[in-house]
Short mmCIF file of C-alpha atoms in Angstrom, two decimals:
data_model
loop_
_atom_site.label_atom_id
_atom_site.label_comp_id
_atom_site.label_asym_id
_atom_site.label_seq_id
_atom_site.Cartn_x
_atom_site.Cartn_y
_atom_site.Cartn_z
CA MET A 1 0.19 0.07 0.09
CA GLU A 2 1.55 3.49 -0.72
CA LEU A 3 2.11 5.72 2.24
CA LYS A 4 -0.26 8.17 0.95
CA GLU A 5 -3.33 5.99 0.79
CA LEU A 6 -2.50 4.68 3.97
CA ILE A 7 -2.57 7.98 5.84
CA SER A 8 -5.79 9.01 3.73
CA ARG A 9 -7.58 6.23 5.45
CA ILE A 10 -7.06 7.61 9.19
CA ARG A 11 -9.85 9.62 10.05
CA PRO A 12 -10.51 11.72 13.36
CA LEU A 13 -12.24 10.12 16.16
CA ASP A 14 -15.89 9.97 16.45
CA GLU A 15 -17.05 13.26 18.08
CA THR A 16 -20.74 12.15 18.63
CA ALA A 17 -20.32 9.01 20.18
CA MET A 18 -17.07 10.74 22.48
CA ALA A 19 -20.00 13.05 23.73
CA ALA A 20 -22.52 10.29 24.26
CA ALA A 21 -19.78 8.53 26.25
CA ARG A 22 -18.88 11.39 28.56
CA SER A 23 -22.47 12.12 29.50
CA ARG A 24 -22.76 8.25 30.47
CA GLN A 25 -19.91 9.12 32.38
CA ASN A 26 -21.51 12.05 33.93
CA ARG A 27 -24.63 9.82 34.72
CA LEU A 28 -22.81 6.56 36.54
CA ALA A 29 -23.21 6.18 39.79
CA LYS A 30 -20.02 7.71 41.32
CA LEU A 31 -18.58 10.95 41.82
CA PRO A 32 -17.75 13.00 38.49
CA GLY A 33 -14.00 11.89 37.33
CA SER A 34 -13.63 9.79 40.16
CA LEU A 35 -12.11 6.80 38.25
CA GLY A 36 -9.54 9.19 36.15
CA ARG A 37 -7.70 7.64 33.33
CA LEU A 38 -10.50 5.03 32.79
CA GLU A 39 -13.07 7.47 32.13
CA ASP A 40 -10.80 9.38 29.62
CA LEU A 41 -9.99 5.80 28.17
CA SER A 42 -13.68 4.72 27.86
CA ILE A 43 -14.52 8.07 25.69
CA GLN A 44 -10.98 7.38 23.62
CA MET A 45 -12.84 3.98 22.83
CA ALA A 46 -16.15 5.44 21.79
CA GLY A 47 -13.98 7.87 19.99
CA ILE A 48 -12.41 5.14 17.94
CA THR A 49 -15.16 2.61 17.44
CA GLY A 50 -17.79 4.91 17.15
CA ASN A 51 -19.56 3.15 19.69
CA VAL A 52 -20.19 4.03 23.64
CA HIS A 53 -20.32 0.13 24.69
CA ASN A 54 -17.00 -1.64 23.56
CA LYS A 55 -15.18 -4.98 24.86
CA ILE A 56 -11.60 -5.93 24.65
CA GLU A 57 -11.89 -9.55 23.74
CA LYS A 58 -9.06 -10.35 21.30
CA LYS A 59 -5.81 -8.58 22.11
CA HIS A 60 -2.59 -8.94 20.35
CA LEU A 61 0.99 -8.07 20.45
CA LEU A 62 3.07 -7.20 17.40
CA VAL A 63 6.71 -7.84 17.70
CA PHE A 64 8.94 -6.56 14.78
CA ALA A 65 12.72 -8.18 15.05
CA ALA A 66 15.85 -6.71 12.98
CA ASP A 67 19.40 -6.16 13.23
CA ASN A 68 21.41 -2.56 13.19
CA GLY A 69 24.88 -2.19 11.20
CA VAL A 70 25.70 0.44 13.99
CA VAL A 71 26.57 -2.26 16.46
CA GLU A 72 29.80 -2.71 14.89
CA GLU A 73 30.69 0.52 16.83
CA GLY A 74 30.34 -0.85 19.99
CA VAL A 75 26.96 0.69 21.33
CA SER A 76 25.69 -2.26 23.04
CA SER A 77 26.96 -4.38 25.50
CA SER A 78 24.62 -7.25 24.10
CA PRO A 79 26.19 -9.43 21.07
CA GLN A 80 23.84 -9.09 17.75
CA SER A 81 23.50 -13.15 18.06
CA ILE A 82 20.87 -12.16 20.91
CA THR A 83 18.52 -10.48 18.18
CA LEU A 84 17.98 -14.28 16.62
CA LEU A 85 17.76 -16.04 19.90
CA GLN A 86 15.00 -13.86 21.68
CA THR A 87 13.34 -13.66 18.01
CA VAL A 88 12.24 -17.32 18.29
CA ASN A 89 12.09 -17.37 22.16
CA LEU A 90 9.19 -14.92 21.59
CA THR A 91 7.41 -17.48 19.80
CA ARG A 92 8.17 -19.97 22.72
CA ALA A 93 6.55 -17.76 25.48
CA LYS A 94 9.94 -17.41 26.89
CA THR A 95 10.89 -13.88 27.09
CA GLY A 96 9.42 -10.88 29.24
CA ALA A 97 6.97 -9.78 26.93
CA ALA A 98 5.55 -13.31 25.37
CA VAL A 99 5.21 -14.41 29.30
CA LEU A 100 3.16 -11.50 30.04
CA THR A 101 0.68 -11.78 26.59
CA LYS A 102 0.27 -15.66 27.40
CA HIS A 103 -0.40 -15.15 30.94
CA PHE A 104 -3.29 -12.45 29.99
CA GLY A 105 -4.36 -14.75 27.27
CA GLY A 106 -3.45 -12.54 24.28
CA GLY A 107 -1.60 -13.32 20.85
CA ILE A 108 1.55 -12.95 19.77
CA THR A 109 2.88 -12.04 16.10
CA VAL A 110 6.57 -11.97 15.64
CA CYS A 111 7.78 -10.72 12.25
CA ASP A 112 11.33 -10.76 11.11
CA VAL A 113 11.91 -7.38 8.98
CA GLY A 114 15.35 -7.66 9.13
CA VAL A 115 17.58 -10.27 11.45
CA ASN A 116 21.09 -10.59 10.12
CA ALA A 117 20.23 -14.25 9.91
CA CYS A 118 18.45 -17.27 8.61
CA VAL A 119 15.68 -17.52 11.13
CA PRO A 120 14.93 -21.59 11.74
CA GLU A 121 11.30 -20.95 13.28
CA PRO A 122 8.28 -21.48 10.94
CA LYS A 123 6.51 -19.08 13.62
CA VAL A 124 8.31 -16.15 13.09
CA LEU A 125 6.55 -14.53 9.91
CA ASN A 126 9.06 -13.91 7.50
CA ARG A 127 9.26 -10.32 6.02
CA LYS A 128 12.71 -9.96 5.69
CA ILE A 129 13.83 -6.62 3.66
CA ALA A 130 17.76 -7.27 4.37
CA TYR A 131 20.09 -8.90 6.99
CA GLY A 132 20.36 -6.18 9.18
CA THR A 133 20.99 -2.49 8.04
CA LYS A 134 24.01 -0.47 6.98
CA ASN A 135 26.18 0.79 9.51
CA MET A 136 24.93 4.36 10.04
CA THR A 137 27.83 6.17 10.99
CA LYS A 138 29.39 5.40 7.29
CA GLY A 139 26.37 6.43 5.44
CA PRO A 140 22.38 5.82 5.55
CA ALA A 141 20.97 2.93 7.59
CA MET A 142 18.90 1.69 4.38
CA THR A 143 17.44 3.27 1.23
CA ARG A 144 13.98 5.23 1.46
CA GLN A 145 12.19 2.92 -0.52
CA GLU A 146 13.43 -0.04 1.94
CA ALA A 147 11.64 2.37 4.92
CA LEU A 148 8.74 2.65 2.84
CA THR A 149 8.52 -1.19 2.62
CA ALA A 150 9.32 -1.57 6.28
CA ILE A 151 6.63 1.08 7.19
CA GLY A 152 4.18 -0.90 4.39
CA ILE A 153 5.12 -4.18 6.12
CA GLY A 154 3.96 -3.23 9.41
CA ALA A 155 0.77 -1.34 8.26
CA GLN A 156 -0.22 -4.06 6.57
CA LEU A 157 0.20 -6.60 9.26
CA ALA A 158 -1.65 -4.48 11.64
CA MET A 159 -4.61 -4.12 9.37
CA ASP A 160 -4.39 -7.97 8.61
CA THR A 161 -4.87 -9.06 12.18
CA GLU A 162 -7.62 -9.51 13.95
CA ALA A 163 -7.85 -8.31 17.33
CA ASP A 164 -9.71 -5.42 19.31
CA VAL A 165 -6.73 -3.89 20.55
CA LEU A 166 -3.03 -4.11 19.13
CA GLY A 167 0.43 -3.60 20.84
CA VAL A 168 3.50 -2.90 19.08
CA GLY A 169 7.03 -3.94 20.29
CA GLU A 170 10.69 -4.56 19.17
CA MET A 171 13.51 -7.17 19.36
CA GLY A 172 16.78 -5.70 17.86
CA ILE A 173 20.36 -5.62 19.49
CA GLY A 174 21.27 -1.54 18.82
CA ASN A 175 17.55 -0.32 18.35
CA THR A 176 18.15 2.19 21.55
CA THR A 177 20.97 3.53 19.40
CA THR A 178 18.76 4.17 16.27
CA SER A 179 15.63 5.37 18.45
CA ALA A 180 17.98 8.05 20.22
CA ALA A 181 19.28 9.20 16.81
CA VAL A 182 15.84 9.20 15.39
CA LEU A 183 14.37 11.12 18.27
CA SER A 184 17.25 13.56 17.98
CA VAL A 185 16.34 14.49 14.75
CA LEU A 186 13.22 14.54 14.95
CA LEU A 187 12.99 16.87 17.99
CA SER A 188 16.27 18.61 17.04
CA ALA A 189 17.64 17.69 20.39
CA PRO A 190 20.90 17.11 21.91
CA VAL A 191 22.24 13.76 21.46
CA GLU A 192 22.97 13.56 25.16
CA THR A 193 19.24 14.65 26.41
CA VAL A 194 17.66 11.14 24.27
CA THR A 195 20.32 8.60 24.77
CA GLY A 196 20.14 6.28 27.56
CA LYS A 197 22.20 3.25 28.58
CA GLY A 198 19.69 0.74 26.94
CA GLY A 199 20.26 -2.67 28.20
CA GLY A 200 23.26 -1.51 30.51
CA MET A 201 26.67 -0.52 29.23
CA THR A 202 30.19 0.49 31.02
CA ASP A 203 31.03 4.24 30.44
CA GLU A 204 32.99 3.84 27.36
CA GLY A 205 30.52 2.02 25.59
CA PHE A 206 28.14 4.82 26.72
CA ARG A 207 30.89 7.42 25.17
CA LYS A 208 31.06 5.35 22.01
CA LYS A 209 27.23 4.68 21.48
CA LYS A 210 26.43 8.56 22.00
CA ALA A 211 29.57 9.52 19.56
CA ALA A 212 27.95 7.01 17.15
CA ILE A 213 24.61 8.73 17.07
CA SER A 214 25.98 12.34 16.70
CA LYS A 215 28.83 11.20 13.94
CA ALA A 216 25.77 9.49 12.15
CA ILE A 217 23.62 12.96 12.30
CA ALA A 218 26.24 14.56 10.99
CA LEU A 219 27.07 12.29 7.98
CA ASN A 220 23.62 11.59 6.97
CA CYS A 221 21.76 15.09 7.65
CA PRO A 222 18.10 13.67 7.83
CA ASP A 223 15.27 15.74 6.85
CA ARG A 224 13.89 16.27 10.25
CA THR A 225 10.45 17.59 8.68
CA ASP A 226 10.42 14.09 6.67
CA PRO A 227 9.99 10.81 8.61
CA VAL A 228 10.77 8.51 6.40
CA ASP A 229 14.06 10.51 5.19
CA VAL A 230 14.97 10.17 9.17
CA LEU A 231 14.38 6.35 9.27
CA SER A 232 15.92 5.68 6.43
CA LYS A 233 19.32 7.51 7.14
CA VAL A 234 19.39 6.87 10.97
CA GLY A 235 16.80 4.40 11.83
CA GLY A 236 16.15 0.47 11.45
CA PHE A 237 13.72 -1.56 10.04
CA ASP A 238 12.55 -2.55 12.94
CA LEU A 239 11.25 1.20 13.85
CA ALA A 240 9.85 1.69 10.18
CA ALA A 241 7.81 -1.59 10.50
CA MET A 242 6.25 -0.34 14.20
CA CYS A 243 5.89 3.14 12.77
CA GLY A 244 3.93 1.74 10.23
CA ALA A 245 1.99 -0.85 12.57
CA PHE A 246 0.47 2.23 14.58
CA LEU A 247 -0.68 3.89 11.46
CA GLY A 248 -2.01 0.36 10.36
CA ALA A 249 -3.96 -0.03 13.41
CA ALA A 250 -5.44 3.90 12.89
CA ALA A 251 -6.45 2.99 9.75
CA THR A 252 -8.74 0.26 10.61
CA ARG A 253 -9.73 2.40 13.68
CA ARG A 254 -8.80 0.31 16.46
CA PRO A 255 -6.59 1.10 19.95
CA VAL A 256 -2.82 0.37 19.32
CA VAL A 257 -0.38 0.57 22.62
CA ILE A 258 2.82 2.24 23.07
CA ASP A 259 5.31 -0.01 25.00
CA GLY A 260 8.77 1.93 25.77
CA PHE A 261 11.24 4.17 24.13
CA ILE A 262 11.51 2.46 20.92
CA SER A 263 7.95 1.86 20.54
CA ALA A 264 7.71 5.68 21.70
CA VAL A 265 9.56 6.85 19.00
CA ALA A 266 7.94 4.98 16.13
CA ALA A 267 4.64 6.70 17.57
CA LEU A 268 5.94 9.86 17.30
CA CYS A 269 7.57 9.04 13.37
CA ALA A 270 3.76 7.65 12.64
CA VAL A 271 2.43 10.95 14.72
CA ARG A 272 4.53 13.28 12.40
CA LEU A 273 3.18 11.66 9.33
CA CYS A 274 -0.24 11.54 10.08
CA PRO A 275 -1.43 13.76 13.17
CA GLU A 276 -4.67 12.03 13.53
CA ALA A 277 -3.13 8.91 14.24
CA ARG A 278 -2.35 10.10 17.81
CA GLU A 279 -5.89 9.62 18.77
CA TYR A 280 -5.59 6.08 18.81
CA LEU A 281 -2.67 5.50 20.59
CA VAL A 282 -2.96 4.24 24.37
CA PRO A 283 0.23 4.59 26.12
CA SER A 284 1.52 1.87 28.53
CA HIS A 285 4.32 2.26 31.25
CA ALA A 286 6.98 4.92 31.94
CA SER A 287 10.42 3.51 30.36
CA TYR A 288 13.30 3.88 32.24
CA GLU A 289 14.95 5.39 29.13
CA ILE A 290 15.58 9.21 29.39
CA GLY A 291 14.48 10.07 25.66
CA TYR A 292 11.17 8.12 26.89
CA ARG A 293 9.89 11.61 28.29
CA LEU A 294 10.51 14.12 25.56
CA ALA A 295 8.78 11.90 22.83
CA MET A 296 5.86 11.48 24.90
CA GLU A 297 5.51 15.08 25.39
CA ALA A 298 6.17 15.63 21.65
CA MET A 299 2.65 13.96 21.64
CA ASP A 300 1.20 15.16 24.37
CA LEU A 301 0.85 11.68 25.43
CA LYS A 302 1.04 10.67 29.48
CA PRO A 303 1.96 6.81 30.24
CA MET A 304 -0.39 5.11 32.40
CA LEU A 305 1.85 2.87 34.51
CA LEU A 306 4.99 3.79 36.65
CA LEU A 307 6.87 0.09 36.76
CA ASN A 308 10.76 1.00 36.38
CA MET A 309 10.89 -0.95 33.52
CA ARG A 310 12.95 -0.81 30.78
CA LEU A 311 13.02 -4.15 29.07
CA GLY A 312 11.18 -3.43 25.39
CA GLU A 313 9.90 -6.28 23.38
CA GLY A 314 6.46 -4.88 24.02
CA SER A 315 6.17 -6.24 27.50
CA GLY A 316 4.02 -2.94 28.64
CA CYS A 317 1.33 -3.76 26.45
CA PRO A 318 -0.41 -6.69 27.68
CA LEU A 319 -0.45 -4.95 30.98
CA ALA A 320 -2.11 -2.03 29.08
CA PHE A 321 -4.57 -4.27 27.24
CA GLU A 322 -5.90 -5.24 30.91
CA ILE A 323 -6.58 -1.77 31.83
CA LEU A 324 -8.29 -0.90 28.51
CA SER A 325 -10.53 -3.56 29.06
CA ALA A 326 -11.59 -2.40 32.66
CA ALA A 327 -12.33 0.98 31.36
CA CYS A 328 -14.80 -0.48 29.13
CA ALA A 329 -16.19 -2.57 31.72
CA VAL A 330 -16.51 0.24 33.88
CA ILE A 331 -18.68 2.34 31.13
CA SER A 332 -21.03 -0.60 30.11
CA ASP A 333 -21.49 -2.59 33.68
CA MET A 334 -21.66 0.07 36.32
CA ALA A 335 -25.35 1.51 37.25
CA THR A 336 -26.44 5.04 36.06
CA TYR A 337 -27.96 6.66 39.43
CA GLU A 338 -31.33 6.00 38.42
CA GLN A 339 -30.46 2.69 37.88
CA ALA A 340 -28.99 2.52 41.45
CA GLY A 341 -32.12 4.54 42.93
CA ILE A 342 -30.06 7.36 43.87
CA ASP A 343 -31.09 11.17 43.29
CA ASP A 344 -27.91 12.43 42.19
CA GLY A 345 -28.83 16.45 42.96
CA TYR A 346 -26.66 16.50 45.44
CA LEU A 347 -24.07 16.66 42.83
CA ASP A 348 -25.22 19.67 40.91
CA GLU A 349 -22.87 22.26 42.38
CA ILE A 350 -19.80 20.28 42.48
CA ARG A 351 -20.03 19.51 38.86
CA GLN A 352 -19.48 22.78 37.82
CA GLY A 353 -16.18 23.32 37.26
CA ASP A 354 -13.18 21.32 39.33
CA LYS A 355 -13.97 21.18 43.06
CA PHE A 356 -11.90 18.49 44.06
CA THR A 357 -8.21 20.09 43.37
CA VAL A 358 -6.99 21.44 46.46
CA GLU A 359 -4.32 24.06 45.97
CA GLU A 360 -1.07 24.26 47.46
CA GLU A 361 -1.16 27.48 50.09
CA LYS A 362 1.62 30.04 49.80
#
């Protein structure tokens, strides 16, 4: 699918359904706003689906696996072989994200878009573009066409996956380096403000990581106004495919969950390509990576969970699926004041503006 056609399918949320959801929330037998983010999520769900009453029954995690040529620069403490091993283990419910997905009864698809090896596991979906990207410190990580191909693969997989909610994760050694590079360019932010230690590394390794990002950006001169150009020059196959998956979910009017730092950067690429895609995003946890906060602020989104997680893989998505499901249950199954036999007239005054926030005395 052409990128322009994909973007054209993404429409604004249904304001009529959202207004009806807000009205129902105001009539439920509870203090106004007392269920906080659960209420916001139920209203967002109404806007996405066009229905006030929704259920999250089919939950599915999409994990995109790829290697990154920049690992030649010593930017990771883990050997590149880990990408292949964990790509296979994801299909066997042996990784953190896979265990959580199985625990909550969700599905998982692991898609190879660029692992630097033949993957000897038939359960891994083979959409390999190349055996890893090139070393971005020596030239573009990939061609523009390869970036567009990766976006298309992710979008098509999302559109073809039957689910009420999708999550987007990754597997690829070196991809916190590519993610930091992409984020630095998109936000015109200093490399030091967006680069963390990923899976953990020595001070010398961290120095090499920041130096590699700076060198790649200076050499390739990516255009910050063109997310495809940024992805092709300093990104990864996994990042580009994840970006496509966010767009594909939005095009089919389904909520899609952001995992951690890498997932957030891919989501930001999707939002830069199509601002309307933001309304379909559901954040999960606050990543431990320092660049995560900047990525979320750029989209005006806030995470739901504070768990000090930094695993990646999509591990935050199964947790967020359950919260989204709870939000749908609340708006559908709670009694209204009328149904509960309660006269809610006593709430008329506090419904006029914010009567709950306590201002600090100066």
